[in-house]
mmCIF file of N, CA and C in Angstrom:
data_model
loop_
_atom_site.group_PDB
_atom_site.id
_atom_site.type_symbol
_atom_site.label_atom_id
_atom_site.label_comp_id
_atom_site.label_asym_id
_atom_site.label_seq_id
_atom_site.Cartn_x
_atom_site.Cartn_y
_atom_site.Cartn_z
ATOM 1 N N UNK C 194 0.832 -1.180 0.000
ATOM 2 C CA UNK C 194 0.000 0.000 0.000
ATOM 3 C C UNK C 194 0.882 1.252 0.000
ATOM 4 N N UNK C 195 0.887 2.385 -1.062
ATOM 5 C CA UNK C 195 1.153 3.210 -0.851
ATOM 6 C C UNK C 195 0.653 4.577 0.075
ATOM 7 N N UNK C 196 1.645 4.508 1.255
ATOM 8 C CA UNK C 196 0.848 5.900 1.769
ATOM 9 C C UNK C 196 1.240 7.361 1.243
ATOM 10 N N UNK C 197 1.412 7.882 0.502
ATOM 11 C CA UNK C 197 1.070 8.936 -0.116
ATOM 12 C C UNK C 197 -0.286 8.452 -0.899
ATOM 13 N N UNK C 198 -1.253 7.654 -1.683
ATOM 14 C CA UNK C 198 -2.194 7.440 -2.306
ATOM 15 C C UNK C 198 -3.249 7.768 -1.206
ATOM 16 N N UNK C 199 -3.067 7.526 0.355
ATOM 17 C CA UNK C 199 -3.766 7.478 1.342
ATOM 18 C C UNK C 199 -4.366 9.278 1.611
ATOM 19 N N UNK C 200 -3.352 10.010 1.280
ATOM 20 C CA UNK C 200 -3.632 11.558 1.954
ATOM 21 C C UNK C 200 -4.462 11.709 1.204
ATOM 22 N N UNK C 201 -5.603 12.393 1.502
ATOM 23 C CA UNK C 201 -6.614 13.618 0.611
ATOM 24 C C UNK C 201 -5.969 14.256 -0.153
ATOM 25 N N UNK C 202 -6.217 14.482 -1.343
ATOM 26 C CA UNK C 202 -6.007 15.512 -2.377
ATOM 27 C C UNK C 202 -5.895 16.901 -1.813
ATOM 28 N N UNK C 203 -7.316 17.440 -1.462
ATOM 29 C CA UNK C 203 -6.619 18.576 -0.808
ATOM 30 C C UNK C 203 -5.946 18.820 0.105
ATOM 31 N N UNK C 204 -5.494 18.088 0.817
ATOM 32 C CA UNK C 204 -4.142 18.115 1.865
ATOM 33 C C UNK C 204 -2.797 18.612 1.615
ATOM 34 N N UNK C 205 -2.267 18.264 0.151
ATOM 35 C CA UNK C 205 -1.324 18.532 -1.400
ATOM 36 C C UNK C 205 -1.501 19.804 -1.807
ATOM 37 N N UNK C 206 -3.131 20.156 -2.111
ATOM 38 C CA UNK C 206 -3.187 21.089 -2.805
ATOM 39 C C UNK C 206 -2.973 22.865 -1.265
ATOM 40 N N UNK C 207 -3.170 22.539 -0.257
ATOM 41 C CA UNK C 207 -3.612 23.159 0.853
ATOM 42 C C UNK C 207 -1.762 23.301 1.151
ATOM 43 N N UNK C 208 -1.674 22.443 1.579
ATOM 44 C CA UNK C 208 -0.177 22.121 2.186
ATOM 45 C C UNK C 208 1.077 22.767 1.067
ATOM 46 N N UNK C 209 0.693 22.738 -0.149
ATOM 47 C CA UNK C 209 1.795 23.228 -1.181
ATOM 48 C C UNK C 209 1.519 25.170 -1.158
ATOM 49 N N UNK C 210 0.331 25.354 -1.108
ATOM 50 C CA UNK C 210 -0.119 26.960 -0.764
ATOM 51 C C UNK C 210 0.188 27.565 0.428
ATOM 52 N N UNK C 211 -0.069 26.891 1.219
ATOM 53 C CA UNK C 211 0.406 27.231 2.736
ATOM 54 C C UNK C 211 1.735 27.503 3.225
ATOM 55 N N UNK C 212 2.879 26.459 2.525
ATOM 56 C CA UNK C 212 4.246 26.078 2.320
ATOM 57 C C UNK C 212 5.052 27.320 2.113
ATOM 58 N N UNK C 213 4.332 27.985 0.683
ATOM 59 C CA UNK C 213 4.937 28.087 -0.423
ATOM 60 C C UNK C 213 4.523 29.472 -0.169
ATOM 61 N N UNK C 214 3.922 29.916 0.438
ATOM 62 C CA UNK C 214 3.603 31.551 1.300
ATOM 63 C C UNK C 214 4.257 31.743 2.060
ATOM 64 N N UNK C 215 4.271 30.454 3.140
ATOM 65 C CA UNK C 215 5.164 30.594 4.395
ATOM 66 C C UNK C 215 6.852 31.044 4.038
ATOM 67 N N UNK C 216 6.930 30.404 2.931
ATOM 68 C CA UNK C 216 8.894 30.679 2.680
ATOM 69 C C UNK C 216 8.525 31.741 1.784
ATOM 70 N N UNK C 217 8.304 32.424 1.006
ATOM 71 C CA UNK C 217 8.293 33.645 0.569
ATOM 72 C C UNK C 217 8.076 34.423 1.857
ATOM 73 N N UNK C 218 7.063 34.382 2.252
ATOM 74 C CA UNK C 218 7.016 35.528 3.418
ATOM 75 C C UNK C 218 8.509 35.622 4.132
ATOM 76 N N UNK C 219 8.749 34.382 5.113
ATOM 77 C CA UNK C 219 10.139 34.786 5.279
ATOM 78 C C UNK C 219 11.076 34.702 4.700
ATOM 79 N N UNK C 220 11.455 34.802 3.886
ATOM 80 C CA UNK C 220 12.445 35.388 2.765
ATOM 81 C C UNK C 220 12.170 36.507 2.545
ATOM 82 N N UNK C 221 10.828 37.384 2.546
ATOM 83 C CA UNK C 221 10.787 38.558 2.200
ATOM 84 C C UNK C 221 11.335 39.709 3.290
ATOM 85 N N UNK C 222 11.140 39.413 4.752
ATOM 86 C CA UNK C 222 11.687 39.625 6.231
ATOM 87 C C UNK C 222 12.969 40.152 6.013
ATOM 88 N N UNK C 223 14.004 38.940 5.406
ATOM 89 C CA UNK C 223 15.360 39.350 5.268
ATOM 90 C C UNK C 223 15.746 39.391 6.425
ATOM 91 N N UNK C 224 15.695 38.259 7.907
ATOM 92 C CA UNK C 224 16.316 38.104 8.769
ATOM 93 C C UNK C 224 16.780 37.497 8.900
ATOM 94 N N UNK C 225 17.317 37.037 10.226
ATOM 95 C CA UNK C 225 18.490 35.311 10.112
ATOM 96 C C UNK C 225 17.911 34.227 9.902
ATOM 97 N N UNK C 226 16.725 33.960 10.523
ATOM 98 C CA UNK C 226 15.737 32.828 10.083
ATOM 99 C C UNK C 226 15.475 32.729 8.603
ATOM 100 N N UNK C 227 15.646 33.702 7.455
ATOM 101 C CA UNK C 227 14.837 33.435 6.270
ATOM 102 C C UNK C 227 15.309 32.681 5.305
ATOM 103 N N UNK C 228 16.413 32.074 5.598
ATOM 104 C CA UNK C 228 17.338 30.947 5.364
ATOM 105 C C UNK C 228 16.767 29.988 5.109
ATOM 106 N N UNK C 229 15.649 29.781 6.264
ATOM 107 C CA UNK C 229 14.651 28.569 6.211
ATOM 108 C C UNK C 229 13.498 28.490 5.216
ATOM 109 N N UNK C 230 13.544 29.947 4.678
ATOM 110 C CA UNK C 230 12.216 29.901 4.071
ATOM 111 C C UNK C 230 12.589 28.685 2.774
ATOM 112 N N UNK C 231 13.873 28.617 2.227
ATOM 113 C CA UNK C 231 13.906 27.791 1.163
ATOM 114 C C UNK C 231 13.569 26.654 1.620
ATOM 115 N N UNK C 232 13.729 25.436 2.811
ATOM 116 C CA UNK C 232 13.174 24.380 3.327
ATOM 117 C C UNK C 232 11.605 24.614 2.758
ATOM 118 N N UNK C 233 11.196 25.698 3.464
ATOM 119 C CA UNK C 233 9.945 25.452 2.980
ATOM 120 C C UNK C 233 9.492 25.462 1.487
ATOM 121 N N UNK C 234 9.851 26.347 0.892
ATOM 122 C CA UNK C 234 9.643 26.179 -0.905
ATOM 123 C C UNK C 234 10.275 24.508 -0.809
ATOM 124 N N UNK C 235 11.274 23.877 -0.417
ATOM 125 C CA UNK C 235 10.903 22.646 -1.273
ATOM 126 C C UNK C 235 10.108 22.089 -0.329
ATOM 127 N N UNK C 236 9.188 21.726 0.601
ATOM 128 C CA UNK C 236 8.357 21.275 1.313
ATOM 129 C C UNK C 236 7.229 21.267 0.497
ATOM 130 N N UNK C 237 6.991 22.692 -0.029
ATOM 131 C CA UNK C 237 5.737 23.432 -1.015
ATOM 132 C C UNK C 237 6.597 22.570 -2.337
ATOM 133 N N UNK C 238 6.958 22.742 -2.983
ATOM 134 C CA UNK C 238 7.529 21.744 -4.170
ATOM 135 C C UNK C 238 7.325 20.763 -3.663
ATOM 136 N N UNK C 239 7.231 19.721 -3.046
ATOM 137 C CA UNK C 239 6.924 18.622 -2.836
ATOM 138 C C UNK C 239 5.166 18.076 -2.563
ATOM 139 N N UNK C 240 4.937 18.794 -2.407
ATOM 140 C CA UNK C 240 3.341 18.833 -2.081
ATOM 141 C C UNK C 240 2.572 19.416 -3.745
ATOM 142 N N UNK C 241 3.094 20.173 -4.025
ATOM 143 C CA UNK C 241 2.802 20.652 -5.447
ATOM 144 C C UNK C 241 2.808 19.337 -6.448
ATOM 145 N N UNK C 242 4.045 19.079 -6.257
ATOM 146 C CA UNK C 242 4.197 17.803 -7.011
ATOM 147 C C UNK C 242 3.526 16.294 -7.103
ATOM 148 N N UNK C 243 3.224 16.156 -5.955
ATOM 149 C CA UNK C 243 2.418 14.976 -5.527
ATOM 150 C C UNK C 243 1.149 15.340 -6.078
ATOM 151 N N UNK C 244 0.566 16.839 -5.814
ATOM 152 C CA UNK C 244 -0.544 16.862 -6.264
ATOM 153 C C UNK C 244 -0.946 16.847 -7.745
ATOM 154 N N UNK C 245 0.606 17.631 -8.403
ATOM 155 C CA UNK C 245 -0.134 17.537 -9.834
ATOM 156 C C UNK C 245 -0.036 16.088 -10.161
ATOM 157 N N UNK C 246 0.640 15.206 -9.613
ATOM 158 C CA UNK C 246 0.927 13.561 -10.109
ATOM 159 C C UNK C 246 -0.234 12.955 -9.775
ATOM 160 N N UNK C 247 -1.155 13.391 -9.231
ATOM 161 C CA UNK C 247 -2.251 12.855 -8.692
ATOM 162 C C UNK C 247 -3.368 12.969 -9.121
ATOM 163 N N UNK C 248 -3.381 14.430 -9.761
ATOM 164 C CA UNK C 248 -4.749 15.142 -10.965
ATOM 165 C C UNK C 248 -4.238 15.067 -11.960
ATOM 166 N N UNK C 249 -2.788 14.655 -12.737
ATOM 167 C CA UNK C 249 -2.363 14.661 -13.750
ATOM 168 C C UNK C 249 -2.068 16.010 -14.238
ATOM 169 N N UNK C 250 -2.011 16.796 -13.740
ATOM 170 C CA UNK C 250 -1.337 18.214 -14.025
ATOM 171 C C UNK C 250 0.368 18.228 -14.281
ATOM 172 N N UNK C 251 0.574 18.014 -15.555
ATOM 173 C CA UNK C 251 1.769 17.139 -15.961
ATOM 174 C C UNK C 251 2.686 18.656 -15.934
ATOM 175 N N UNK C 252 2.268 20.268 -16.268
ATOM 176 C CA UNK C 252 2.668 21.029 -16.665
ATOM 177 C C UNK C 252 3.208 21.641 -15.597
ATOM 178 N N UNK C 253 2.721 21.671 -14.198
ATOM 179 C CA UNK C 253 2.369 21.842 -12.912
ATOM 180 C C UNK C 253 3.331 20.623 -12.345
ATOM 181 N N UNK C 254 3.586 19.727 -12.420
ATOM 182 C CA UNK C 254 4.550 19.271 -12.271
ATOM 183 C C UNK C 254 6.157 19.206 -12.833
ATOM 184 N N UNK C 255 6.077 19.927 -14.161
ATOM 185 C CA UNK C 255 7.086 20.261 -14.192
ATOM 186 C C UNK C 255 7.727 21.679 -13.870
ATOM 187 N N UNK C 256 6.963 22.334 -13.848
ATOM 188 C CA UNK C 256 6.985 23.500 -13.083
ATOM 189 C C UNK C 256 7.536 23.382 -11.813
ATOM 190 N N UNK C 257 6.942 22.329 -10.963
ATOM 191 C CA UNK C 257 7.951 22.572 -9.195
ATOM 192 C C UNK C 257 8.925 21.676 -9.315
ATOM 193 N N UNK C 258 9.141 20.910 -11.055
ATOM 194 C CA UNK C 258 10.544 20.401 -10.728
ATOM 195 C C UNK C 258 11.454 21.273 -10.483
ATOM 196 N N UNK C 259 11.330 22.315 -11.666
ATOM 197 C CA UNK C 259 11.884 23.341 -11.711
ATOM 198 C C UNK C 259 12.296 24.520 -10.892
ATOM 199 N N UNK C 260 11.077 24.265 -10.194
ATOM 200 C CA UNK C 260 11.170 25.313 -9.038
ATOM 201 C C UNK C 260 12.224 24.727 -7.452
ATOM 202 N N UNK C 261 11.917 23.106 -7.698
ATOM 203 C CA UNK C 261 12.624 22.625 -6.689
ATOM 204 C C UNK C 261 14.020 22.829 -6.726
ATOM 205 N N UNK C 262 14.491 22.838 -8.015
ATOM 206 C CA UNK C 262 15.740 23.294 -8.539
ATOM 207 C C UNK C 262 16.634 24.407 -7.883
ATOM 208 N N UNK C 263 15.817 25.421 -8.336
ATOM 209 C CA UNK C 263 16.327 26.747 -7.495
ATOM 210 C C UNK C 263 16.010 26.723 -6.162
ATOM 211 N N UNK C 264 15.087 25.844 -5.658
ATOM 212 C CA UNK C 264 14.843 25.969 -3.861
ATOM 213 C C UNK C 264 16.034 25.009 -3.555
ATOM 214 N N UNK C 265 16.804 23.889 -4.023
ATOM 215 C CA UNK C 265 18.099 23.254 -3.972
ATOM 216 C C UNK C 265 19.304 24.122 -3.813
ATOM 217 N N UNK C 266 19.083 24.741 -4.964
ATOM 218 C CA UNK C 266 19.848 26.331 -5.066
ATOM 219 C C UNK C 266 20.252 26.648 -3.702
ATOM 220 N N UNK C 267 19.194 27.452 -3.506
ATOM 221 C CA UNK C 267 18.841 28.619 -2.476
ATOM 222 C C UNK C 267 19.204 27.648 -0.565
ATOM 223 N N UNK C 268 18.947 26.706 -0.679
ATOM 224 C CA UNK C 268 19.512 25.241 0.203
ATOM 225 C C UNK C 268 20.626 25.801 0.420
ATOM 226 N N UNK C 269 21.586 25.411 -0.540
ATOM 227 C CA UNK C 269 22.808 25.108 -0.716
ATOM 228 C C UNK C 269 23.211 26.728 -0.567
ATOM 229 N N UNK C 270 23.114 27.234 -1.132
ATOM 230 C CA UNK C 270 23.781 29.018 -0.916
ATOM 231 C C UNK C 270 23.543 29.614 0.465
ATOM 232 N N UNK C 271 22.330 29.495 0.793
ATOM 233 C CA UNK C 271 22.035 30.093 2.542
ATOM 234 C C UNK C 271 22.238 29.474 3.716
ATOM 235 N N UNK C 272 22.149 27.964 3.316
ATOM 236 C CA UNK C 272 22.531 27.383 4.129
ATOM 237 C C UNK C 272 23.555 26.393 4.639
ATOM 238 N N UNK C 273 23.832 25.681 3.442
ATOM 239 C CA UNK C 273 25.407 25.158 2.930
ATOM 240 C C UNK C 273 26.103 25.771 3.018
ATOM 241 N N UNK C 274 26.695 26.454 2.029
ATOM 242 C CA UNK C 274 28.006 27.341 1.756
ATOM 243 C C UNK C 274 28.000 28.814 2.849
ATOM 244 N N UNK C 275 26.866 28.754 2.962
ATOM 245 C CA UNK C 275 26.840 29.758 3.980
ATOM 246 C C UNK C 275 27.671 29.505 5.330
ATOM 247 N N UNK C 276 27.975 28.261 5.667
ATOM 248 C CA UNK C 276 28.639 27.729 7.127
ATOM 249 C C UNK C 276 30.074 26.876 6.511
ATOM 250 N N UNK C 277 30.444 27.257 5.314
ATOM 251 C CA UNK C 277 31.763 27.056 4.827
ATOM 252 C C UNK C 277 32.567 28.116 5.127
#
């Protein structure tokens, strides 16, 4: 049994909006915490993704590949290399 098949749909669709506000907002702050906001964009990329794989929103899924990309990015620059 897969449990991702188990969550509600809108749980994906709720959880990727919610996410994906939350790390923009703090990123927009520009304090020491907003570092984290990229965790959350890929949290929100991940929930995005499940959901379009789930309604078949194939376009929408490639979209938060993409987006996961630069939230990898943004990982690695604020918070990686940042403590190098």
């Amino acid at each position: 049994m897969n449990p991702i098949s188990d969550i509600p749909l809108w749980a994906f669709e709720w959880a990727g909006a919610f996410l994906g506000l939350a790390g923009a907002a703090l990123l927009s702050l520009n304090v020491r915490a907003s570092r984290f906001g990229w965790l959350l964009f890929l949290l929100s990329n991940g929930a995005w993704i499940a959901y379009g794989i789930k309604v078949g929103a194939h376009g929408l899924v490639v979209l938060q590949i993409g987006f996961t990309l630069t939230s990898l990015m943004g990982v690695y620059r604020w918070l990686v290399a940042a403590k190098m």
